[in-house]
Short mmCIF file of C-alpha atoms in Angstrom, two decimals:
data_model
loop_
_atom_site.label_atom_id
_atom_site.label_comp_id
_atom_site.label_asym_id
_atom_site.label_seq_id
_atom_site.Cartn_x
_atom_site.Cartn_y
_atom_site.Cartn_z
CA UNK A 1 42.08 -122.44 42.01
CA UNK A 2 44.44 -124.57 39.92
CA UNK A 3 42.74 -125.80 36.77
CA UNK A 4 43.96 -128.38 34.28
CA UNK A 5 42.17 -127.93 30.97
CA UNK A 6 42.18 -129.70 27.63
CA UNK A 7 40.15 -129.34 24.44
CA UNK A 8 38.39 -131.84 22.21
CA UNK A 9 36.71 -131.39 18.85
CA UNK A 10 36.16 -133.53 15.76
CA UNK A 11 36.59 -137.29 15.93
CA UNK A 12 40.36 -137.79 16.12
CA UNK A 13 40.15 -138.02 19.91
CA UNK A 14 37.40 -139.60 22.01
CA UNK A 15 35.96 -139.39 25.51
CA UNK A 16 38.31 -142.23 26.41
CA UNK A 17 41.28 -140.00 25.54
CA UNK A 18 39.90 -137.28 27.82
CA UNK A 19 39.39 -139.78 30.65
CA UNK A 20 42.85 -141.17 30.08
CA UNK A 21 44.40 -137.70 30.34
CA UNK A 22 42.42 -137.04 33.54
CA UNK A 23 43.74 -140.27 35.08
CA UNK A 24 47.30 -139.34 34.15
CA UNK A 25 46.91 -135.87 35.63
CA UNK A 26 45.45 -137.36 38.83
CA UNK A 27 48.43 -139.66 39.17
CA UNK A 28 50.95 -136.90 38.49
CA UNK A 29 49.73 -133.78 40.27
CA UNK A 30 50.53 -133.30 43.95
CA UNK A 31 48.34 -130.21 44.39
CA UNK A 32 44.54 -129.96 44.35
CA UNK A 33 43.12 -129.14 40.93
CA UNK A 34 39.92 -129.00 38.94
CA UNK A 35 39.89 -130.73 35.56
CA UNK A 36 37.83 -129.53 32.60
CA UNK A 37 37.67 -130.46 28.96
CA UNK A 38 36.50 -127.75 26.58
CA UNK A 39 34.42 -129.89 24.23
CA UNK A 40 32.03 -127.21 23.06
CA UNK A 41 34.38 -124.42 21.98
CA UNK A 42 33.04 -121.71 19.68
CA UNK A 43 33.34 -122.92 16.07
CA UNK A 44 32.11 -119.74 14.36
CA UNK A 45 35.58 -119.32 12.81
CA UNK A 46 35.09 -122.61 10.91
CA UNK A 47 33.92 -120.63 7.85
CA UNK A 48 37.36 -118.98 7.63
CA UNK A 49 39.12 -122.30 7.94
CA UNK A 50 36.98 -123.71 5.12
CA UNK A 51 37.47 -120.57 3.02
CA UNK A 52 41.24 -120.55 3.22
CA UNK A 53 42.32 -124.17 3.70
CA UNK A 54 44.06 -124.74 0.39
CA UNK A 55 44.25 -128.54 0.44
CA UNK A 56 41.44 -130.76 -0.80
CA UNK A 57 41.97 -133.51 1.74
CA UNK A 58 43.15 -133.12 5.29
CA UNK A 59 46.45 -134.93 5.83
CA UNK A 60 46.57 -137.13 8.92
CA UNK A 61 50.28 -137.89 9.10
CA UNK A 62 53.19 -135.50 9.38
CA UNK A 63 54.86 -135.79 6.00
CA UNK A 64 55.62 -133.42 3.16
CA UNK A 65 53.03 -133.38 0.41
CA UNK A 66 51.67 -131.03 -2.23
CA UNK A 67 47.99 -130.38 -2.94
CA UNK A 68 46.56 -127.89 -5.43
CA UNK A 69 50.01 -126.44 -6.05
CA UNK A 70 50.74 -125.76 -2.36
CA UNK A 71 53.21 -127.42 -0.03
CA UNK A 72 51.73 -128.89 3.12
CA UNK A 73 52.90 -126.10 5.40
CA UNK A 74 51.31 -123.56 3.06
CA UNK A 75 47.80 -124.98 3.23
CA UNK A 76 46.68 -122.20 5.61
CA UNK A 77 43.36 -122.37 7.47
CA UNK A 78 44.75 -122.74 11.04
CA UNK A 79 43.17 -126.21 11.46
CA UNK A 80 43.53 -126.09 15.28
CA UNK A 81 41.98 -122.62 15.64
CA UNK A 82 39.68 -123.81 18.44
CA UNK A 83 42.61 -123.72 20.84
CA UNK A 84 42.74 -119.95 20.28
CA UNK A 85 39.08 -119.63 21.25
CA UNK A 86 39.99 -120.93 24.72
CA UNK A 87 41.57 -117.52 25.30
CA UNK A 88 38.09 -116.03 25.20
CA UNK A 89 36.24 -118.96 26.78
CA UNK A 90 38.40 -118.62 29.90
CA UNK A 91 36.35 -115.59 30.98
CA UNK A 92 34.06 -117.90 32.95
CA UNK A 93 36.90 -118.60 35.39
CA UNK A 94 38.07 -116.42 38.28
CA UNK A 95 40.89 -114.07 37.29
CA UNK A 96 43.03 -115.49 40.11
CA UNK A 97 42.79 -119.02 38.77
CA UNK A 98 45.78 -120.58 37.05
CA UNK A 99 45.10 -122.64 33.93
CA UNK A 100 47.36 -125.43 32.73
CA UNK A 101 46.38 -126.50 29.22
CA UNK A 102 47.50 -129.93 28.01
CA UNK A 103 47.02 -131.48 24.57
CA UNK A 104 45.05 -134.72 24.74
CA UNK A 105 48.09 -136.74 23.64
CA UNK A 106 50.25 -135.36 26.45
CA UNK A 107 52.65 -137.81 28.01
CA UNK A 108 53.24 -136.87 31.66
CA UNK A 109 56.48 -137.99 33.33
CA UNK A 110 56.67 -135.80 36.46
CA UNK A 111 54.74 -133.72 38.98
CA UNK A 112 52.47 -131.14 37.34
CA UNK A 113 52.51 -129.07 40.55
CA UNK A 114 55.59 -127.40 39.02
CA UNK A 115 53.36 -125.51 36.58
CA UNK A 116 51.19 -124.16 39.39
CA UNK A 117 53.77 -123.46 42.08
CA UNK A 118 57.07 -122.61 40.40
CA UNK A 119 56.04 -120.09 37.73
CA UNK A 120 55.59 -116.34 38.23
CA UNK A 121 52.51 -115.84 36.02
CA UNK A 122 53.52 -112.27 35.15
CA UNK A 123 53.09 -113.31 31.55
CA UNK A 124 51.56 -116.48 30.08
CA UNK A 125 53.80 -119.47 29.33
CA UNK A 126 54.20 -121.85 26.46
CA UNK A 127 56.85 -124.29 25.25
CA UNK A 128 59.99 -122.88 23.62
CA UNK A 129 61.34 -125.43 21.14
CA UNK A 130 64.93 -125.29 22.41
CA UNK A 131 65.77 -128.22 20.14
CA UNK A 132 65.44 -126.04 17.04
CA UNK A 133 68.13 -123.68 18.29
CA UNK A 134 71.05 -126.01 17.53
CA UNK A 135 73.66 -124.95 14.95
CA UNK A 136 73.03 -121.28 15.77
CA UNK A 137 69.35 -121.67 15.03
CA UNK A 138 70.01 -122.72 11.46
CA UNK A 139 66.72 -124.56 11.06
CA UNK A 140 64.29 -121.97 12.35
CA UNK A 141 66.17 -118.95 11.01
CA UNK A 142 66.33 -120.46 7.54
CA UNK A 143 62.61 -121.13 7.56
CA UNK A 144 61.18 -118.17 9.48
CA UNK A 145 60.16 -116.32 6.33
CA UNK A 146 58.26 -119.29 4.96
CA UNK A 147 56.21 -119.81 8.16
CA UNK A 148 57.95 -123.01 9.18
CA UNK A 149 59.76 -124.36 12.20
CA UNK A 150 58.30 -122.06 14.88
CA UNK A 151 60.07 -121.92 18.24
CA UNK A 152 56.65 -121.90 19.93
CA UNK A 153 54.71 -125.01 20.87
CA UNK A 154 51.23 -124.66 22.33
CA UNK A 155 50.91 -128.26 23.57
CA UNK A 156 51.50 -127.13 27.16
CA UNK A 157 50.39 -123.63 28.16
CA UNK A 158 49.95 -121.87 31.48
CA UNK A 159 48.03 -118.62 31.82
CA UNK A 160 45.70 -116.58 33.99
CA UNK A 161 42.20 -115.98 32.60
CA UNK A 162 42.31 -112.97 30.29
CA UNK A 163 46.11 -112.94 29.81
CA UNK A 164 45.83 -114.36 26.30
CA UNK A 165 42.73 -112.39 25.28
CA UNK A 166 44.90 -110.07 23.09
CA UNK A 167 45.66 -113.10 20.90
CA UNK A 168 41.98 -113.89 20.44
CA UNK A 169 41.22 -110.22 19.79
CA UNK A 170 44.04 -110.01 17.22
CA UNK A 171 42.64 -112.96 15.25
CA UNK A 172 39.17 -111.44 15.40
CA UNK A 173 40.51 -108.13 14.08
CA UNK A 174 42.52 -109.71 11.23
CA UNK A 175 40.48 -112.86 10.83
CA UNK A 176 40.62 -113.26 7.05
CA UNK A 177 44.35 -112.53 6.86
CA UNK A 178 45.16 -114.83 9.81
CA UNK A 179 43.32 -117.82 8.36
CA UNK A 180 44.74 -117.13 4.89
CA UNK A 181 48.32 -116.85 6.10
CA UNK A 182 48.88 -119.39 8.83
CA UNK A 183 49.02 -123.17 8.73
CA UNK A 184 49.22 -123.51 12.50
CA UNK A 185 48.47 -121.72 15.73
CA UNK A 186 52.11 -122.12 16.81
CA UNK A 187 53.54 -120.35 13.77
CA UNK A 188 50.90 -117.64 14.03
CA UNK A 189 51.75 -116.93 17.67
CA UNK A 190 55.52 -117.13 17.04
CA UNK A 191 55.29 -114.54 14.28
CA UNK A 192 52.70 -112.23 15.77
CA UNK A 193 53.34 -112.58 19.54
CA UNK A 194 56.95 -113.75 19.59
CA UNK A 195 60.39 -112.17 19.90
CA UNK A 196 60.29 -110.66 16.38
CA UNK A 197 56.74 -109.33 16.50
CA UNK A 198 55.95 -105.67 16.14
CA UNK A 199 55.14 -103.18 18.91
CA UNK A 200 53.30 -104.20 22.06
CA UNK A 201 52.70 -107.74 20.80
CA UNK A 202 56.42 -108.51 21.03
CA UNK A 203 57.42 -111.08 23.69
CA UNK A 204 53.87 -111.77 24.86
CA UNK A 205 54.93 -115.08 26.39
CA UNK A 206 57.54 -116.44 28.72
CA UNK A 207 58.87 -119.96 28.49
CA UNK A 208 59.50 -122.96 30.75
CA UNK A 209 63.13 -123.65 31.51
CA UNK A 210 64.92 -126.10 29.26
CA UNK A 211 64.21 -129.71 30.26
CA UNK A 212 60.78 -129.08 31.81
CA UNK A 213 59.02 -130.05 28.59
CA UNK A 214 60.93 -132.37 26.27
CA UNK A 215 60.17 -133.98 22.93
CA UNK A 216 60.57 -137.53 21.71
CA UNK A 217 61.90 -136.03 18.46
CA UNK A 218 65.31 -135.31 19.94
CA UNK A 219 65.55 -137.15 23.28
CA UNK A 220 68.76 -139.17 23.47
CA UNK A 221 68.81 -142.56 25.21
CA UNK A 222 70.75 -141.22 28.19
CA UNK A 223 68.57 -138.11 28.63
CA UNK A 224 65.76 -137.83 31.14
CA UNK A 225 62.30 -136.87 29.87
CA UNK A 226 60.84 -133.64 31.25
CA UNK A 227 57.76 -133.30 33.46
CA UNK A 228 55.94 -133.46 30.17
CA UNK A 229 57.43 -135.41 27.29
CA UNK A 230 55.81 -134.55 23.98
CA UNK A 231 55.18 -137.12 21.28
CA UNK A 232 55.00 -134.64 18.41
CA UNK A 233 55.88 -136.01 15.01
CA UNK A 234 54.51 -139.48 15.79
CA UNK A 235 51.40 -140.76 14.04
CA UNK A 236 48.15 -141.04 16.00
CA UNK A 237 48.61 -144.80 16.20
CA UNK A 238 52.20 -144.51 17.40
CA UNK A 239 51.11 -142.06 20.08
CA UNK A 240 48.37 -144.45 21.23
CA UNK A 241 50.97 -147.19 21.70
CA UNK A 242 53.15 -144.83 23.76
CA UNK A 243 50.30 -143.68 25.93
CA UNK A 244 48.83 -147.11 26.78
CA UNK B 1 74.10 -99.35 -13.31
CA UNK B 2 72.89 -101.81 -10.73
CA UNK B 3 75.79 -103.59 -9.10
CA UNK B 4 75.35 -106.84 -7.21
CA UNK B 5 78.05 -106.68 -4.59
CA UNK B 6 80.04 -109.87 -5.10
CA UNK B 7 82.21 -109.14 -2.06
CA UNK B 8 79.17 -109.21 0.20
CA UNK B 9 77.78 -112.29 -1.50
CA UNK B 10 81.05 -114.09 -0.82
CA UNK B 11 80.89 -113.13 2.87
CA UNK B 12 77.26 -114.21 3.18
CA UNK B 13 78.15 -117.62 1.80
CA UNK B 14 80.34 -118.18 4.86
CA UNK B 15 78.35 -116.24 7.47
CA UNK B 16 74.90 -117.52 6.47
CA UNK B 17 75.52 -120.81 4.65
CA UNK B 18 72.05 -122.08 5.59
CA UNK B 19 70.44 -118.96 4.10
CA UNK B 20 72.62 -118.76 1.01
CA UNK B 21 70.17 -120.39 -1.40
CA UNK B 22 67.59 -117.81 -0.37
CA UNK B 23 70.11 -115.02 -0.98
CA UNK B 24 70.94 -116.52 -4.39
CA UNK B 25 67.22 -116.56 -5.29
CA UNK B 26 67.10 -112.85 -4.50
CA UNK B 27 69.99 -112.00 -6.84
CA UNK B 28 69.00 -114.37 -9.66
CA UNK B 29 68.67 -113.31 -13.29
CA UNK B 30 64.88 -113.70 -13.12
CA UNK B 31 64.76 -111.42 -10.08
CA UNK B 32 66.72 -108.82 -12.04
CA UNK B 33 64.18 -109.03 -14.89
CA UNK B 34 61.29 -108.65 -12.44
CA UNK B 35 62.75 -105.60 -10.70
CA UNK B 36 63.86 -104.01 -13.98
CA UNK B 37 60.29 -104.20 -15.31
CA UNK B 38 59.00 -101.70 -12.78
CA UNK B 39 62.20 -99.67 -12.67
CA UNK B 40 61.83 -98.98 -16.41
CA UNK B 41 58.20 -97.91 -16.05
CA UNK B 42 57.99 -95.76 -12.96
CA UNK B 43 59.58 -92.37 -12.44
CA UNK B 44 60.62 -92.42 -8.78
CA UNK B 45 62.65 -89.20 -8.99
CA UNK B 46 62.20 -87.26 -5.77
CA UNK B 47 59.60 -89.70 -4.50
CA UNK B 48 59.34 -91.91 -1.43
CA UNK B 49 59.11 -95.60 -2.27
CA UNK B 50 57.93 -98.46 -0.06
CA UNK B 51 59.20 -101.87 -1.15
CA UNK B 52 56.85 -104.41 0.46
CA UNK B 53 58.06 -107.94 1.24
CA UNK B 54 61.38 -106.58 0.05
CA UNK B 55 63.84 -109.28 1.00
CA UNK B 56 67.14 -107.46 1.38
CA UNK B 57 66.32 -105.29 -1.61
CA UNK B 58 69.03 -106.77 -3.83
CA UNK B 59 67.94 -104.98 -7.01
CA UNK B 60 65.03 -102.86 -5.80
CA UNK B 61 67.10 -100.57 -3.58
CA UNK B 62 69.89 -99.90 -6.12
CA UNK B 63 67.24 -99.17 -8.77
CA UNK B 64 65.53 -96.67 -6.46
CA UNK B 65 68.82 -94.97 -5.62
CA UNK B 66 70.02 -94.97 -9.22
CA UNK B 67 66.76 -93.42 -10.41
CA UNK B 68 66.75 -90.67 -7.81
CA UNK B 69 64.15 -91.75 -5.24
CA UNK B 70 64.07 -89.36 -2.29
CA UNK B 71 63.76 -92.19 0.24
CA UNK B 72 63.29 -95.95 0.03
CA UNK B 73 61.91 -98.22 2.73
CA UNK B 74 62.65 -101.92 2.54
CA UNK B 75 59.91 -103.65 4.55
CA UNK B 76 60.19 -107.34 5.38
CA UNK B 77 59.20 -109.46 8.38
CA UNK B 78 62.23 -111.76 8.44
CA UNK B 79 64.90 -111.04 11.11
CA UNK B 80 67.76 -112.64 9.16
CA UNK B 81 66.85 -110.69 6.04
CA UNK B 82 67.18 -107.51 8.08
CA UNK B 83 70.68 -108.53 9.25
CA UNK B 84 71.71 -109.18 5.68
CA UNK B 85 70.11 -106.01 4.36
CA UNK B 86 71.97 -103.82 6.84
CA UNK B 87 75.27 -105.39 5.77
CA UNK B 88 74.63 -105.53 2.03
CA UNK B 89 73.21 -102.08 1.40
CA UNK B 90 75.30 -98.94 1.55
CA UNK B 91 74.77 -95.32 0.57
CA UNK B 92 71.64 -93.46 -0.46
CA UNK B 93 68.58 -92.58 1.58
CA UNK B 94 66.92 -95.75 2.75
CA UNK B 95 66.01 -97.85 5.75
CA UNK B 96 65.09 -101.44 6.46
CA UNK B 97 61.97 -101.99 8.58
CA UNK B 98 61.31 -105.42 10.09
CA UNK B 99 57.53 -105.48 9.84
CA UNK B 100 54.88 -107.88 8.65
CA UNK B 101 53.13 -105.87 5.94
CA UNK B 102 49.98 -107.98 6.20
CA UNK B 103 49.38 -107.22 9.86
CA UNK B 104 51.43 -104.11 10.63
CA UNK B 105 50.44 -102.03 7.60
CA UNK B 106 48.95 -99.26 9.72
CA UNK B 107 52.42 -98.53 11.07
CA UNK B 108 54.10 -98.29 7.66
CA UNK B 109 54.92 -94.66 6.86
CA UNK B 110 53.09 -93.39 3.80
CA UNK B 111 55.00 -93.23 0.50
CA UNK B 112 54.35 -92.01 -3.05
CA UNK B 113 54.99 -95.38 -4.68
CA UNK B 114 54.38 -98.94 -3.45
CA UNK B 115 56.17 -101.95 -4.95
CA UNK B 116 55.47 -105.59 -4.09
CA UNK B 117 57.00 -108.14 -6.44
CA UNK B 118 56.48 -111.05 -4.01
CA UNK B 119 52.70 -111.19 -3.88
CA UNK B 120 52.80 -115.00 -3.90
CA UNK B 121 54.25 -114.86 -0.37
CA UNK B 122 51.44 -113.05 1.38
CA UNK B 123 47.82 -112.10 1.84
CA UNK B 124 46.19 -109.54 -0.45
CA UNK B 125 47.49 -105.97 -0.60
CA UNK B 126 44.08 -104.26 -0.56
CA UNK B 127 44.43 -102.84 2.95
CA UNK B 128 48.20 -102.42 2.80
CA UNK B 129 48.40 -99.93 -0.09
CA UNK B 130 46.54 -96.64 0.52
CA UNK B 131 43.99 -95.41 -2.01
CA UNK B 132 45.14 -93.28 -4.96
CA UNK B 133 48.75 -94.47 -4.71
CA UNK B 134 50.84 -95.56 -7.67
CA UNK B 135 51.89 -99.17 -7.28
CA UNK B 136 53.45 -102.13 -9.02
CA UNK B 137 52.37 -105.62 -8.04
CA UNK B 138 53.89 -108.85 -9.23
CA UNK B 139 53.50 -112.49 -8.29
CA UNK B 140 53.90 -115.97 -9.72
CA UNK B 141 52.27 -119.38 -9.96
CA UNK B 142 55.34 -121.37 -8.94
CA UNK B 143 54.79 -124.22 -6.48
CA UNK B 144 57.47 -123.58 -3.89
CA UNK B 145 57.70 -123.60 -0.10
CA UNK B 146 56.37 -120.36 1.33
CA UNK B 147 54.22 -119.50 -1.68
CA UNK B 148 50.83 -119.18 0.00
CA UNK B 149 49.12 -117.07 -2.66
CA UNK B 150 49.73 -118.44 -6.15
CA UNK B 151 49.07 -115.70 -8.71
CA UNK B 152 47.56 -117.15 -11.89
CA UNK B 153 46.79 -113.99 -13.87
CA UNK B 154 47.18 -110.20 -13.91
CA UNK B 155 43.51 -110.04 -12.98
CA UNK B 156 44.34 -111.86 -9.72
CA UNK B 157 46.67 -109.00 -8.81
CA UNK B 158 44.17 -106.30 -9.81
CA UNK B 159 41.35 -107.92 -7.88
CA UNK B 160 43.36 -108.75 -4.77
CA UNK B 161 44.67 -105.20 -4.42
CA UNK B 162 41.44 -103.53 -5.49
CA UNK B 163 43.17 -101.30 -8.05
CA UNK B 164 41.03 -98.43 -9.37
CA UNK B 165 43.09 -98.02 -12.56
CA UNK B 166 45.38 -100.37 -14.50
CA UNK B 167 48.16 -98.61 -16.41
CA UNK B 168 50.24 -101.52 -17.65
CA UNK B 169 50.41 -105.32 -17.38
CA UNK B 170 52.87 -108.00 -18.39
CA UNK B 171 53.62 -111.70 -18.12
CA UNK B 172 57.04 -113.34 -18.18
CA UNK B 173 57.98 -117.01 -18.18
CA UNK B 174 60.90 -118.29 -16.14
CA UNK B 175 62.50 -121.61 -15.30
CA UNK B 176 63.02 -122.89 -11.75
CA UNK B 177 64.62 -126.05 -10.46
CA UNK B 178 64.47 -127.71 -7.04
CA UNK B 179 63.72 -131.18 -5.65
CA UNK B 180 60.43 -131.18 -7.60
CA UNK B 181 62.38 -130.91 -10.84
CA UNK B 182 62.96 -128.29 -13.54
CA UNK B 183 59.82 -126.45 -14.54
CA UNK B 184 58.42 -123.32 -16.16
CA UNK B 185 56.34 -120.83 -14.26
CA UNK B 186 54.60 -117.55 -15.04
CA UNK B 187 55.30 -114.20 -13.41
CA UNK B 188 52.52 -111.58 -13.69
CA UNK B 189 52.90 -107.81 -13.43
CA UNK B 190 50.50 -104.92 -12.96
CA UNK B 191 51.26 -101.22 -12.73
CA UNK B 192 48.30 -99.20 -11.55
CA UNK B 193 46.60 -96.89 -9.11
CA UNK B 194 45.07 -98.20 -5.91
#
């Protein structure tokens, strides 16, 4: 079974956003699929987010700011931790299923069948931010040690049920340290399950080829958007305009 | 006498221009003062020393070698720092381990002495440093990118690491300047037993 899944919590996104994503998937997927929105994900980790989130007010727009003596990217608290709980919630599916996770603000430009038919599934997939590798990786290498500029992006993930359970288990085992240290799920996974991780956690993921998932951040006028074209870096309102 | 290798620094300026300000921070006068504080107070002769969140060990490694440490491990998670460390450091008994001390501490070989002078960069050291070990911890209250654990007193360090005995403490004041302007900050020190 091919499954397209998304996740919704809080009040930033609505049922309309879920329905809108479903309609887009229906229009852009040439293979049969089941669609499901995880809207009741386990929130028992919320206490760790509240304990370690070092800002007083949650910022809603992507800009540098300082609160309580900390820079924005040092606020900690993994605000989107619920996405990690999907790696445990997937146990209800058949182990032969293939899951394609899409963020609710995903902008689809091509046939999603690629993610179900063209990948080998030996390891789970996520987006590699190829665009940060310019100038010999200057940006991400300079900022690796200060938990910025990860080469991982979890907006589009493909996995088999259970494949990402080690990530969930790792957070559970080091829960206080994880929520204290990381400002985002992407940085956490890049450091702890990426190419520079330690031991068996190293290279947990594989990545879509360049051009399959693109970003509005760096797309030139003459370049073609990928099957999925991400709108990261835009405000919620700007994304809404793009998606309608 | 600790010698900052100017030849290497010159090369790094051209090979790692985008990392050079970080390298300069690691060889600054304030960093020398911080490392000298523990080097003057701990006898590492014949001992194994683990330098946690070491950077490339600009002053820490030469101090360990100069003072007769049997073996020194520089332990830092950053891949570029490892590249630089392997080029900058020569001679003596030491190694550089690319590990995240917060999460990989169980795989860190045991040592006699543990030094972490960058506590503001990481989660608490309670699980990282084994019980009954001599250690020096230091951290600051400077608002700066990557500082996720601002240290506001010596008691913060004692409590975070769960030290059973405090032998010595200190506070120094330094100046730092970046896009936020020129400002003073406090650096706290504790020597003790975990």
